[in-house]
Coordinates of C-alpha atoms and ligand atoms in Angstrom, one line a residue:
X229 CA 37.0 19.7 -64.4
X230 CA 39.2 18.3 -67.2
X231 CA 38.2 15.0 -68.8
X232 CA 40.2 12.1 -70.1
X233 CA 39.1 9.5 -72.6
X234 CA 41.1 6.3 -72.3
X235 CA 41.0 3.5 -74.9
X236 CA 42.6 0.2 -73.9
X237 CA 43.5 -2.5 -76.5
X238 CA 45.0 -5.9 -76.1
X239 CA 45.5 -8.3 -73.1
X240 CA 44.7 -8.2 -69.4
X241 CA 48.2 -6.7 -68.7
X242 CA 47.1 -3.7 -70.6
X243 CA 43.7 -3.6 -68.9
X244 CA 45.5 -3.6 -65.6
X245 CA 48.0 -1.0 -66.7
X246 CA 45.0 1.2 -67.7
X247 CA 43.7 0.9 -64.2
X248 CA 47.0 2.4 -63.1
X249 CA 46.8 5.1 -65.7
X250 CA 43.2 5.9 -64.7
X251 CA 44.3 6.0 -61.0
X252 CA 47.1 8.5 -61.9
X253 CA 44.8 10.7 -64.0
X254 CA 42.1 10.8 -61.3
X255 CA 44.7 11.8 -58.7
X256 CA 45.7 14.6 -61.0
X257 CA 42.1 15.9 -60.8
X258 CA 40.8 14.7 -64.1
X259 CA 37.4 13.1 -64.6
X260 CA 36.8 10.2 -67.0
X261 CA 34.5 10.5 -70.0
X262 CA 33.4 7.9 -72.6
X263 CA 32.7 10.6 -75.2
X264 CA 35.8 11.2 -77.1
X265 CA 34.5 14.6 -78.4
X266 CA 34.3 15.9 -74.9
X267 CA 37.8 14.9 -73.8
X268 CA 40.7 17.3 -73.0
X269 CA 43.0 14.3 -73.1
X270 CA 42.6 11.3 -75.5
X271 CA 44.9 8.4 -74.6
X272 CA 45.3 5.1 -76.4
X273 CA 46.9 2.3 -74.4
X274 CA 48.0 0.1 -77.4
X275 CA 48.8 -3.5 -78.2
X276 CA 51.3 -4.7 -80.8
X277 CA 50.7 -8.4 -80.8
X278 CA 49.0 -8.3 -84.2
X279 CA 48.8 -5.8 -87.1
X280 CA 45.1 -5.2 -87.1
X281 CA 44.7 -3.3 -83.8
X282 CA 47.7 -1.2 -84.8
X283 CA 46.0 -0.2 -88.0
X284 CA 43.0 0.8 -86.0
X285 CA 45.1 3.1 -83.8
X286 CA 46.3 5.0 -86.9
X287 CA 42.8 5.2 -88.2
X288 CA 41.3 6.5 -85.0
X289 CA 44.0 9.0 -84.2
X290 CA 44.1 10.3 -87.7
X291 CA 40.4 11.1 -87.4
X292 CA 41.0 13.0 -84.2
X293 CA 42.9 15.7 -86.1
X294 CA 39.5 17.4 -86.6
X295 CA 38.9 17.5 -82.8
X296 CA 42.4 19.0 -82.4
X297 CA 41.7 21.7 -85.0
X298 CA 38.5 22.7 -83.1
X299 CA 40.3 22.6 -79.7
X300 CA 44.0 23.2 -79.9
X301 CA 44.3 22.6 -76.1
X302 CA 43.3 18.9 -76.7
X303 CA 46.2 16.5 -75.8
X304 CA 46.4 13.3 -77.8
X305 CA 48.5 10.5 -76.4
X306 CA 49.7 7.0 -77.3
X307 CA 51.2 4.6 -74.8
X308 CA 51.7 0.9 -74.2
X309 CA 53.2 -1.6 -76.5
X310 CA 53.1 0.1 -79.9
X311 CA 55.5 3.0 -79.3
X312 CA 57.8 0.5 -77.4
X313 CA 58.9 -0.7 -80.9
X314 CA 61.5 1.6 -82.5
X315 CA 60.1 1.5 -86.0
X316 CA 56.6 2.0 -84.8
X317 CA 57.6 5.0 -82.7
X318 CA 59.2 6.5 -85.8
X319 CA 56.1 5.9 -87.8
X320 CA 53.8 7.4 -85.2
X321 CA 56.0 10.5 -84.9
X322 CA 56.0 10.9 -88.7
X323 CA 52.4 9.9 -89.6
X324 CA 50.6 11.4 -86.6
X325 CA 52.1 14.8 -86.1
X326 CA 49.2 15.9 -83.9
X327 CA 50.1 13.3 -81.2
X328 CA 51.5 15.3 -78.2
X329 CA 52.3 12.6 -75.6
X330 CA 54.0 9.2 -76.0
X331 CA 55.2 6.8 -73.4
X332 CA 55.8 3.1 -73.1
X333 CA 55.2 0.1 -70.9
X334 CA 58.2 0.7 -68.5
X335 CA 57.5 4.3 -67.5
X336 CA 53.8 4.7 -66.8
X337 CA 54.7 6.5 -63.6
X338 CA 56.2 9.3 -65.6
X339 CA 52.8 10.2 -67.0
X340 CA 52.2 13.3 -64.7
X341 CA 55.4 15.0 -65.7
X342 CA 55.0 14.1 -69.4
X343 CA 51.4 15.3 -69.4
X344 CA 52.5 18.7 -67.9
X345 CA 55.2 19.1 -70.6
X346 CA 52.6 18.3 -73.3
X347 CA 50.3 20.9 -71.8
X348 CA 53.1 23.4 -72.0
X349 CA 53.2 22.9 -75.7
X350 CA 56.1 20.4 -75.9
X351 CA 55.9 17.1 -77.8
X352 CA 56.5 14.9 -74.8
X353 CA 58.0 11.6 -76.0
X354 CA 59.7 9.2 -73.6
X355 CA 60.3 5.5 -74.0
X356 CA 62.5 3.3 -71.8
X357 CA 64.1 0.3 -73.3
X358 CA 64.0 -1.6 -70.1
X359 CA 62.1 -1.6 -66.8
X360 CA 64.1 -0.2 -63.9
X361 CA 63.3 -2.0 -60.7
X362 CA 64.8 -3.5 -57.5
X363 CA 64.4 -7.2 -57.1
X364 CA 60.8 -8.1 -56.5
X365 CA 59.6 -4.5 -57.0
X366 CA 58.0 -2.6 -59.8
X367 CA 57.1 1.0 -60.4
X368 CA 53.4 0.1 -60.3
X369 CA 53.7 -0.8 -56.6
X370 CA 53.5 2.8 -55.4
X371 CA 50.9 4.1 -57.8
X372 CA 47.2 4.6 -57.2
X373 CA 45.0 2.0 -59.0
X374 CA 41.4 2.9 -60.1
X375 CA 39.9 -0.6 -60.4
X376 CA 37.2 -1.3 -63.0
X377 CA 35.2 -3.6 -60.7
X378 CA 34.3 -3.8 -57.0
X379 CA 34.3 -7.6 -56.7
X380 CA 37.1 -8.9 -58.9
X381 CA 40.6 -7.5 -59.3
X382 CA 43.8 -8.2 -61.2
X383 CA 47.0 -8.6 -59.3
X384 CA 50.3 -8.8 -61.2
X385 CA 52.6 -11.6 -60.1
X386 CA 55.2 -11.5 -62.9
X387 CA 56.1 -9.0 -65.6
X388 CA 57.6 -9.6 -68.9
X389 CA 58.4 -12.7 -70.9
X390 CA 61.7 -14.4 -71.9
X391 CA 60.3 -17.3 -73.9
X392 CA 60.9 -15.8 -77.3
X393 CA 58.3 -17.8 -79.2
X394 CA 59.4 -17.0 -82.8
X395 CA 56.2 -15.2 -83.8
X396 CA 55.8 -13.1 -80.7
X397 CA 56.8 -9.4 -80.1
X398 CA 55.9 -9.5 -76.4
X399 CA 59.4 -10.2 -75.0
X400 CA 60.7 -7.2 -77.0
X401 CA 58.1 -4.7 -75.6
X402 CA 57.5 -6.0 -72.1
X403 CA 61.1 -6.9 -71.2
X404 CA 62.5 -9.9 -69.4
X405 CA 60.6 -11.8 -66.7
X406 CA 60.6 -10.3 -63.2
X407 CA 58.5 -11.6 -60.3
X408 CA 57.0 -9.5 -57.5
X409 CA 57.9 -10.5 -54.0
X410 CA 55.3 -12.9 -52.4
X411 CA 54.9 -10.4 -49.5
X412 CA 53.9 -7.7 -51.8
X413 CA 51.4 -9.9 -53.6
X414 CA 49.9 -11.1 -50.3
X415 CA 49.6 -7.5 -49.0
X416 CA 47.8 -6.5 -52.2
X417 CA 45.4 -9.4 -51.9
X418 CA 44.8 -8.8 -48.3
X419 CA 43.9 -5.2 -48.9
X420 CA 41.6 -6.2 -51.7
X421 CA 39.8 -8.6 -49.4
X422 CA 39.4 -5.9 -46.8
X423 CA 37.8 -3.7 -49.5
X424 CA 35.3 -6.4 -50.2
X425 CA 36.8 -8.1 -53.3
X426 CA 35.8 -11.7 -53.7
X427 CA 37.9 -12.8 -56.7
X428 CA 41.5 -12.2 -57.7
X429 CA 43.1 -12.9 -61.1
X430 CA 46.8 -13.3 -60.9
X431 CA 48.4 -11.9 -64.0
X432 CA 51.6 -12.7 -65.9
X433 CA 52.6 -13.5 -69.5
X434 CA 53.8 -16.8 -68.1
X435 CA 52.7 -17.2 -64.5
X436 CA 54.4 -20.7 -64.4
X437 CA 57.8 -18.9 -64.4
X438 CA 56.8 -17.1 -61.2
X439 CA 59.5 -16.9 -58.5
X440 CA 62.4 -18.3 -60.6
X441 CA 64.2 -15.0 -60.7
X442 CA 63.8 -14.2 -56.9
X443 CA 66.8 -14.8 -54.7
X444 CA 64.4 -16.6 -52.3
X445 CA 63.0 -18.9 -55.0
X446 CA 59.4 -19.7 -54.8
X447 CA 57.1 -21.7 -57.2
X448 CA 53.8 -20.4 -58.5
X449 CA 52.0 -23.4 -56.8
X450 CA 53.6 -22.4 -53.5
X451 CA 52.3 -18.8 -54.0
X452 CA 48.8 -20.1 -54.7
X453 CA 48.9 -22.2 -51.5
X454 CA 49.8 -19.1 -49.4
X455 CA 47.0 -17.0 -51.0
X456 CA 44.5 -19.8 -50.6
X457 CA 45.0 -19.6 -46.8
X458 CA 43.9 -15.9 -46.6
X459 CA 40.6 -15.5 -44.8
X460 CA 37.7 -14.0 -46.8
X461 CA 39.0 -14.7 -50.4
X462 CA 36.5 -16.7 -52.4
X463 CA 38.1 -17.3 -55.8
X464 CA 41.5 -17.2 -57.3
X465 CA 42.1 -17.3 -61.1
X466 CA 45.4 -16.9 -63.0
X467 CA 46.6 -16.5 -66.5
X468 CA 48.5 -17.2 -68.7
X469 CA 50.2 -20.7 -68.3
X470 CA 52.8 -22.0 -70.6
X471 CA 52.4 -25.8 -71.2
X472 CA 56.1 -26.4 -71.0
X473 CA 56.4 -25.0 -67.5
X474 CA 53.2 -26.6 -66.1
X475 CA 54.6 -28.7 -63.3
X476 CA 52.9 -31.5 -61.3
X477 CA 52.7 -29.2 -58.3
X478 CA 50.5 -26.7 -60.1
X479 CA 48.3 -29.5 -61.5
X480 CA 47.8 -30.6 -57.9
X481 CA 47.2 -27.1 -56.6
X482 CA 44.5 -26.7 -59.2
X483 CA 42.7 -29.7 -58.0
X484 CA 43.2 -29.4 -54.2
X485 CA 43.1 -25.7 -53.3
X486 CA 39.5 -24.6 -52.5
X487 CA 39.8 -21.0 -53.7
X488 CA 41.6 -21.9 -57.0
X489 CA 38.9 -22.0 -59.7
X490 CA 38.6 -24.9 -62.1
X491 CA 39.7 -22.9 -65.2
X492 CA 42.9 -23.1 -67.0
X493 CA 44.0 -21.0 -70.0
X494 CA 46.7 -23.1 -71.7
X495 CA 47.7 -21.8 -75.1
X496 CA 48.6 -24.6 -77.5
X497 CA 49.2 -22.4 -80.6
X498 CA 49.3 -25.4 -83.0
X499 CA 48.6 -29.1 -83.2
X500 CA 51.6 -29.9 -85.3
X501 CA 54.8 -30.8 -83.5
X502 CA 56.8 -29.6 -86.6
X503 CA 55.2 -26.1 -86.3
X504 CA 55.5 -26.1 -82.5
X505 CA 59.2 -26.6 -83.0
X506 CA 59.5 -23.8 -85.4
X507 CA 57.5 -21.6 -83.0
X508 CA 60.1 -22.4 -80.3
X509 CA 57.3 -23.5 -77.9
X510 CA 59.4 -26.2 -76.2
X511 CA 56.8 -29.0 -76.4
X512 CA 55.3 -31.4 -78.8
X513 CA 51.7 -32.3 -79.7
X514 CA 52.0 -35.5 -77.7
X515 CA 53.4 -33.7 -74.6
X516 CA 50.5 -31.3 -74.7
X517 CA 47.9 -34.0 -75.0
X518 CA 49.5 -35.9 -72.1
X519 CA 49.5 -32.8 -70.0
X520 CA 45.8 -32.3 -70.6
X521 CA 45.1 -35.9 -69.7
X522 CA 47.0 -35.4 -66.4
X523 CA 45.2 -32.1 -65.6
X524 CA 41.7 -33.6 -66.4
X525 CA 42.7 -36.8 -64.5
X526 CA 42.9 -34.7 -61.3
X527 CA 40.3 -32.1 -62.1
X528 CA 37.7 -33.6 -64.4
X529 CA 35.3 -30.6 -64.3
X530 CA 38.0 -28.2 -65.4
X531 CA 37.3 -25.7 -68.1
X532 CA 40.2 -25.6 -70.6
X533 CA 40.7 -22.7 -72.9
X534 CA 43.4 -22.0 -75.4
X535 CA 45.0 -19.8 -78.0
X536 CA 45.7 -21.0 -81.6
X537 CA 47.5 -19.4 -84.5
X538 CA 46.8 -20.4 -88.1
X539 CA 49.0 -19.7 -91.0
X540 CA 52.4 -19.7 -89.3
X541 CA 55.1 -19.6 -92.0
X542 CA 55.5 -23.0 -93.5
X543 CA 52.2 -24.4 -92.2
X544 CA 51.1 -27.1 -94.7
X545 CA 47.6 -28.5 -95.2
X546 CA 48.9 -31.5 -93.2
X547 CA 50.0 -29.3 -90.3
X548 CA 46.7 -27.5 -90.3
X549 CA 44.9 -30.8 -90.3
X550 CA 46.9 -31.7 -87.2
X551 CA 45.6 -28.5 -85.5
X552 CA 42.0 -29.5 -86.4
X553 CA 42.4 -33.0 -85.1
X554 CA 44.0 -31.7 -81.8
X555 CA 41.1 -29.4 -81.3
X556 CA 38.6 -32.2 -82.0
X557 CA 40.5 -34.6 -79.6
X558 CA 41.1 -32.1 -76.8
X559 CA 37.6 -30.6 -76.7
X560 CA 38.5 -27.2 -75.5
X561 CA 35.7 -25.2 -73.8
X562 CA 36.7 -22.2 -75.9
X563 CA 39.6 -21.0 -78.0
X564 CA 41.0 -17.6 -79.1
X565 CA 42.0 -18.1 -82.7
X566 CA 44.4 -15.9 -84.6
X567 CA 45.7 -15.4 -88.1
X568 CA 49.5 -15.3 -88.0
X569 CA 50.6 -11.7 -88.2
X570 CA 54.3 -11.0 -89.1
X571 CA 55.8 -8.7 -86.5
X572 CA 58.9 -6.8 -87.4
X573 CA 62.0 -7.9 -85.4
X574 CA 60.7 -11.4 -84.6
X575 CA 62.4 -14.5 -86.2
X576 CA 59.3 -15.9 -87.9
X577 CA 58.9 -12.8 -90.0
X578 CA 62.1 -13.7 -91.8
X579 CA 61.0 -17.3 -92.6
X580 CA 60.6 -17.7 -96.4
X581 CA 57.4 -19.7 -96.6
X582 CA 54.8 -17.0 -95.6
X583 CA 51.2 -18.2 -96.1
X584 CA 48.9 -16.2 -98.5
X585 CA 46.2 -14.3 -96.8
X586 CA 43.3 -16.2 -98.5
X587 CA 44.6 -19.5 -97.2
X588 CA 45.0 -18.2 -93.7
X589 CA 41.4 -16.9 -93.8
X590 CA 40.1 -20.2 -95.1
X591 CA 41.9 -22.0 -92.3
X592 CA 40.7 -19.8 -89.5
X593 CA 37.0 -20.0 -90.6
X594 CA 37.3 -23.8 -90.6
X595 CA 38.9 -23.8 -87.2
X596 CA 36.3 -21.3 -85.7
X597 CA 33.5 -23.4 -87.1
X598 CA 34.8 -26.6 -85.5
X599 CA 35.6 -24.9 -82.1
X600 CA 32.1 -23.2 -82.0
X601 CA 30.4 -26.5 -82.4
X602 CA 32.5 -27.9 -79.6
X603 CA 31.9 -24.9 -77.3
X604 CA 28.2 -25.1 -77.9
X605 CA 28.1 -28.9 -77.1
X606 CA 30.0 -28.3 -73.9
X607 CA 27.6 -25.6 -72.8
X608 CA 24.6 -27.9 -73.5
X609 CA 26.1 -30.5 -71.2
X610 CA 25.7 -28.0 -68.3
X611 CA 21.9 -28.0 -68.7
X612 CA 20.2 -29.2 -65.5
X613 CA 23.4 -29.0 -63.4
X614 CA 23.9 -26.9 -60.3
X615 CA 26.7 -24.4 -60.3
X616 CA 28.2 -22.0 -57.8
X617 CA 27.8 -18.5 -59.2
X618 CA 29.4 -15.3 -58.0
X619 CA 26.9 -12.6 -58.8
X620 CA 29.0 -9.8 -60.4
X621 CA 26.5 -7.2 -61.4
X622 CA 23.5 -6.7 -63.7
X623 CA 22.8 -6.3 -67.3
X624 CA 19.7 -5.6 -69.4
X625 CA 18.7 -9.3 -68.9
X626 CA 18.8 -9.2 -65.1
X627 CA 21.7 -10.3 -62.8
X628 CA 24.9 -11.6 -64.3
X629 CA 27.5 -13.9 -62.7
X630 CA 30.1 -16.5 -63.4
X631 CA 30.6 -20.1 -62.6
X632 CA 33.9 -21.2 -61.1
X633 CA 34.8 -22.3 -64.6
X634 CA 34.3 -18.7 -65.8
X635 CA 31.1 -19.2 -67.8
X636 CA 28.8 -16.3 -68.0
X637 CA 25.3 -16.9 -66.4
X638 CA 22.2 -14.6 -66.6
X639 CA 19.6 -15.0 -63.9
X640 CA 16.7 -13.1 -62.3
X641 CA 16.9 -11.9 -58.8
X642 CA 17.0 -8.7 -56.6
X643 CA 20.0 -6.4 -57.0
X644 CA 21.2 -6.8 -53.4
X645 CA 22.4 -10.3 -54.4
X646 CA 25.4 -8.7 -56.2
X647 CA 28.5 -9.9 -54.5
X648 CA 27.1 -13.1 -53.2
X649 CA 27.9 -16.7 -54.0
X650 CA 24.8 -18.7 -54.9
X651 CA 23.9 -22.2 -56.1
X652 CA 22.2 -21.9 -59.4
X653 CA 20.5 -24.5 -61.6
X654 CA 21.3 -24.0 -65.3
X655 CA 18.1 -23.8 -67.4
X656 CA 19.3 -22.6 -70.8
X657 CA 22.5 -22.8 -72.7
X658 CA 23.8 -21.0 -75.8
X659 CA 27.4 -21.0 -77.3
X660 CA 28.5 -18.1 -75.2
X661 CA 26.4 -17.9 -72.1
X662 CA 24.0 -19.7 -69.8
X663 CA 20.8 -18.8 -68.0
X664 CA 20.0 -20.2 -64.6
X665 CA 17.5 -20.2 -61.7
X666 CA 18.6 -19.6 -58.0
X667 CA 18.2 -22.9 -56.1
Ligands
5AD183 N1 50.3 -13.4 -84.9 C1 49.2 -14.0 -84.5 N2 48.9 -14.3 -83.2 C2 49.8 -14.0 -82.2 N3 49.8 -14.2 -80.9 C3 51.0 -13.7 -80.4 N4 51.8 -13.3 -81.4 C4 51.1 -13.4 -82.6 C5 51.3 -13.1 -84.0 N5 52.5 -12.6 -84.4 C6 48.7 -14.8 -80.2 C7 49.2 -16.1 -79.4 C8 49.2 -15.6 -78.0 C9 48.1 -14.6 -78.0 C10 48.1 -13.7 -76.8 O1 48.3 -13.9 -79.2 O2 48.2 -17.1 -79.7 O3 49.0 -16.7 -77.1
SF4_184 FE1 54.7 -14.4 -76.5 FE2 55.5 -16.9 -76.1 FE3 55.9 -15.1 -74.2 FE4 53.4 -15.9 -74.7 S1 55.1 -17.2 -73.9 S2 54.1 -13.7 -74.4 S3 53.4 -16.2 -76.9 S4 56.9 -15.1 -76.2

């Protein structure tokens, strides 16, 4: 049997696309291997949001030249967001001549044919500039999905992004927003429930924009309400939410719908209104803080996570201090922190006041230190509390599960508890995980 090695970088959209790729390859008779040296097909599903992961792809793929020399039948492929950018595609074609197979984010379903062409000795390269779809549909609808987990699953609700934050490449590589039909989403979820899934994460670059592009308009909150009614579903999560589009109806849905978990990922990006304006985020520091107050007012136990960029062009010490004070005041449960990375083709790259690398680094260390101390404090507060845990599997340390607020919990217990919802008392807390005892 031929073997494939699939490496996935970036966000959950890519994780889910890789489940589709895996489904396709398994249906073609391939088996999966995690040993790159044994693969007949090496495929990298890439991310282009920042420069670092891109550099890694060049490093890895360059080193695979050796494998190709040993085994000329080996196919090496790159797909996803990187080749979706014209200049990056040209660079791949030139600098990585041993890559045989390239496709993008809009034509994953073309993989079987492209792979066959690569196997016949052709350099199979195909990128579509835009997704081709009928209203409410997507090519992924009719493809097999090999899911990575038996209890929790991703379901796409909206593809693409049309926000054009000035630093972000996503709108250029994932296309404009298009929502899936609610019937399709419900059907997916119902099938997953039947297959024993307990938790669904609804995916979109901006789930709050869900339904605006459908001729039968529907809000994301209304979609949540319909899914909440489905018999047998325990937990619904969703990401990502854009603060600007977070309406009162969604704030209420978070607090009132039983299956919707008390966790919200709400990227703030900066604590300075001046920088937020330059980022084209469409809200101010004060708006964000008021939004958080309203969300916590209705759902006090909610876990709030965020994304923050430091070193955006023109960010002064004062702007950065505003980010630190926002983090201090908001008390996020955790934050993904990023050094601004100029992306070719985005407006922010052309701004004159780019920040030197040393300053960016200094700032991110300071920010991480502050957030870590807040995260640790928040975890400590859970000591002695009782939490509902979905037991998801096991690790070296026994069973592992998650709270409704998405915190990782280790506990002891028999393996047949996997898949059950249990009340657990929290007995230990560290910055990143908890330990508990079944009540
Ligand atoms: N540089 C640094 N971070 C970025 N992000 C998006 N684009 C960039 C960039 N050019 C971050 C944002 C976003 C997360 C997914 O990645 O914080 O929310
Ligand atoms: Fe990028 Fe902004 Fe869209 Fe998020 S909302 S994917 S940061 S353009």
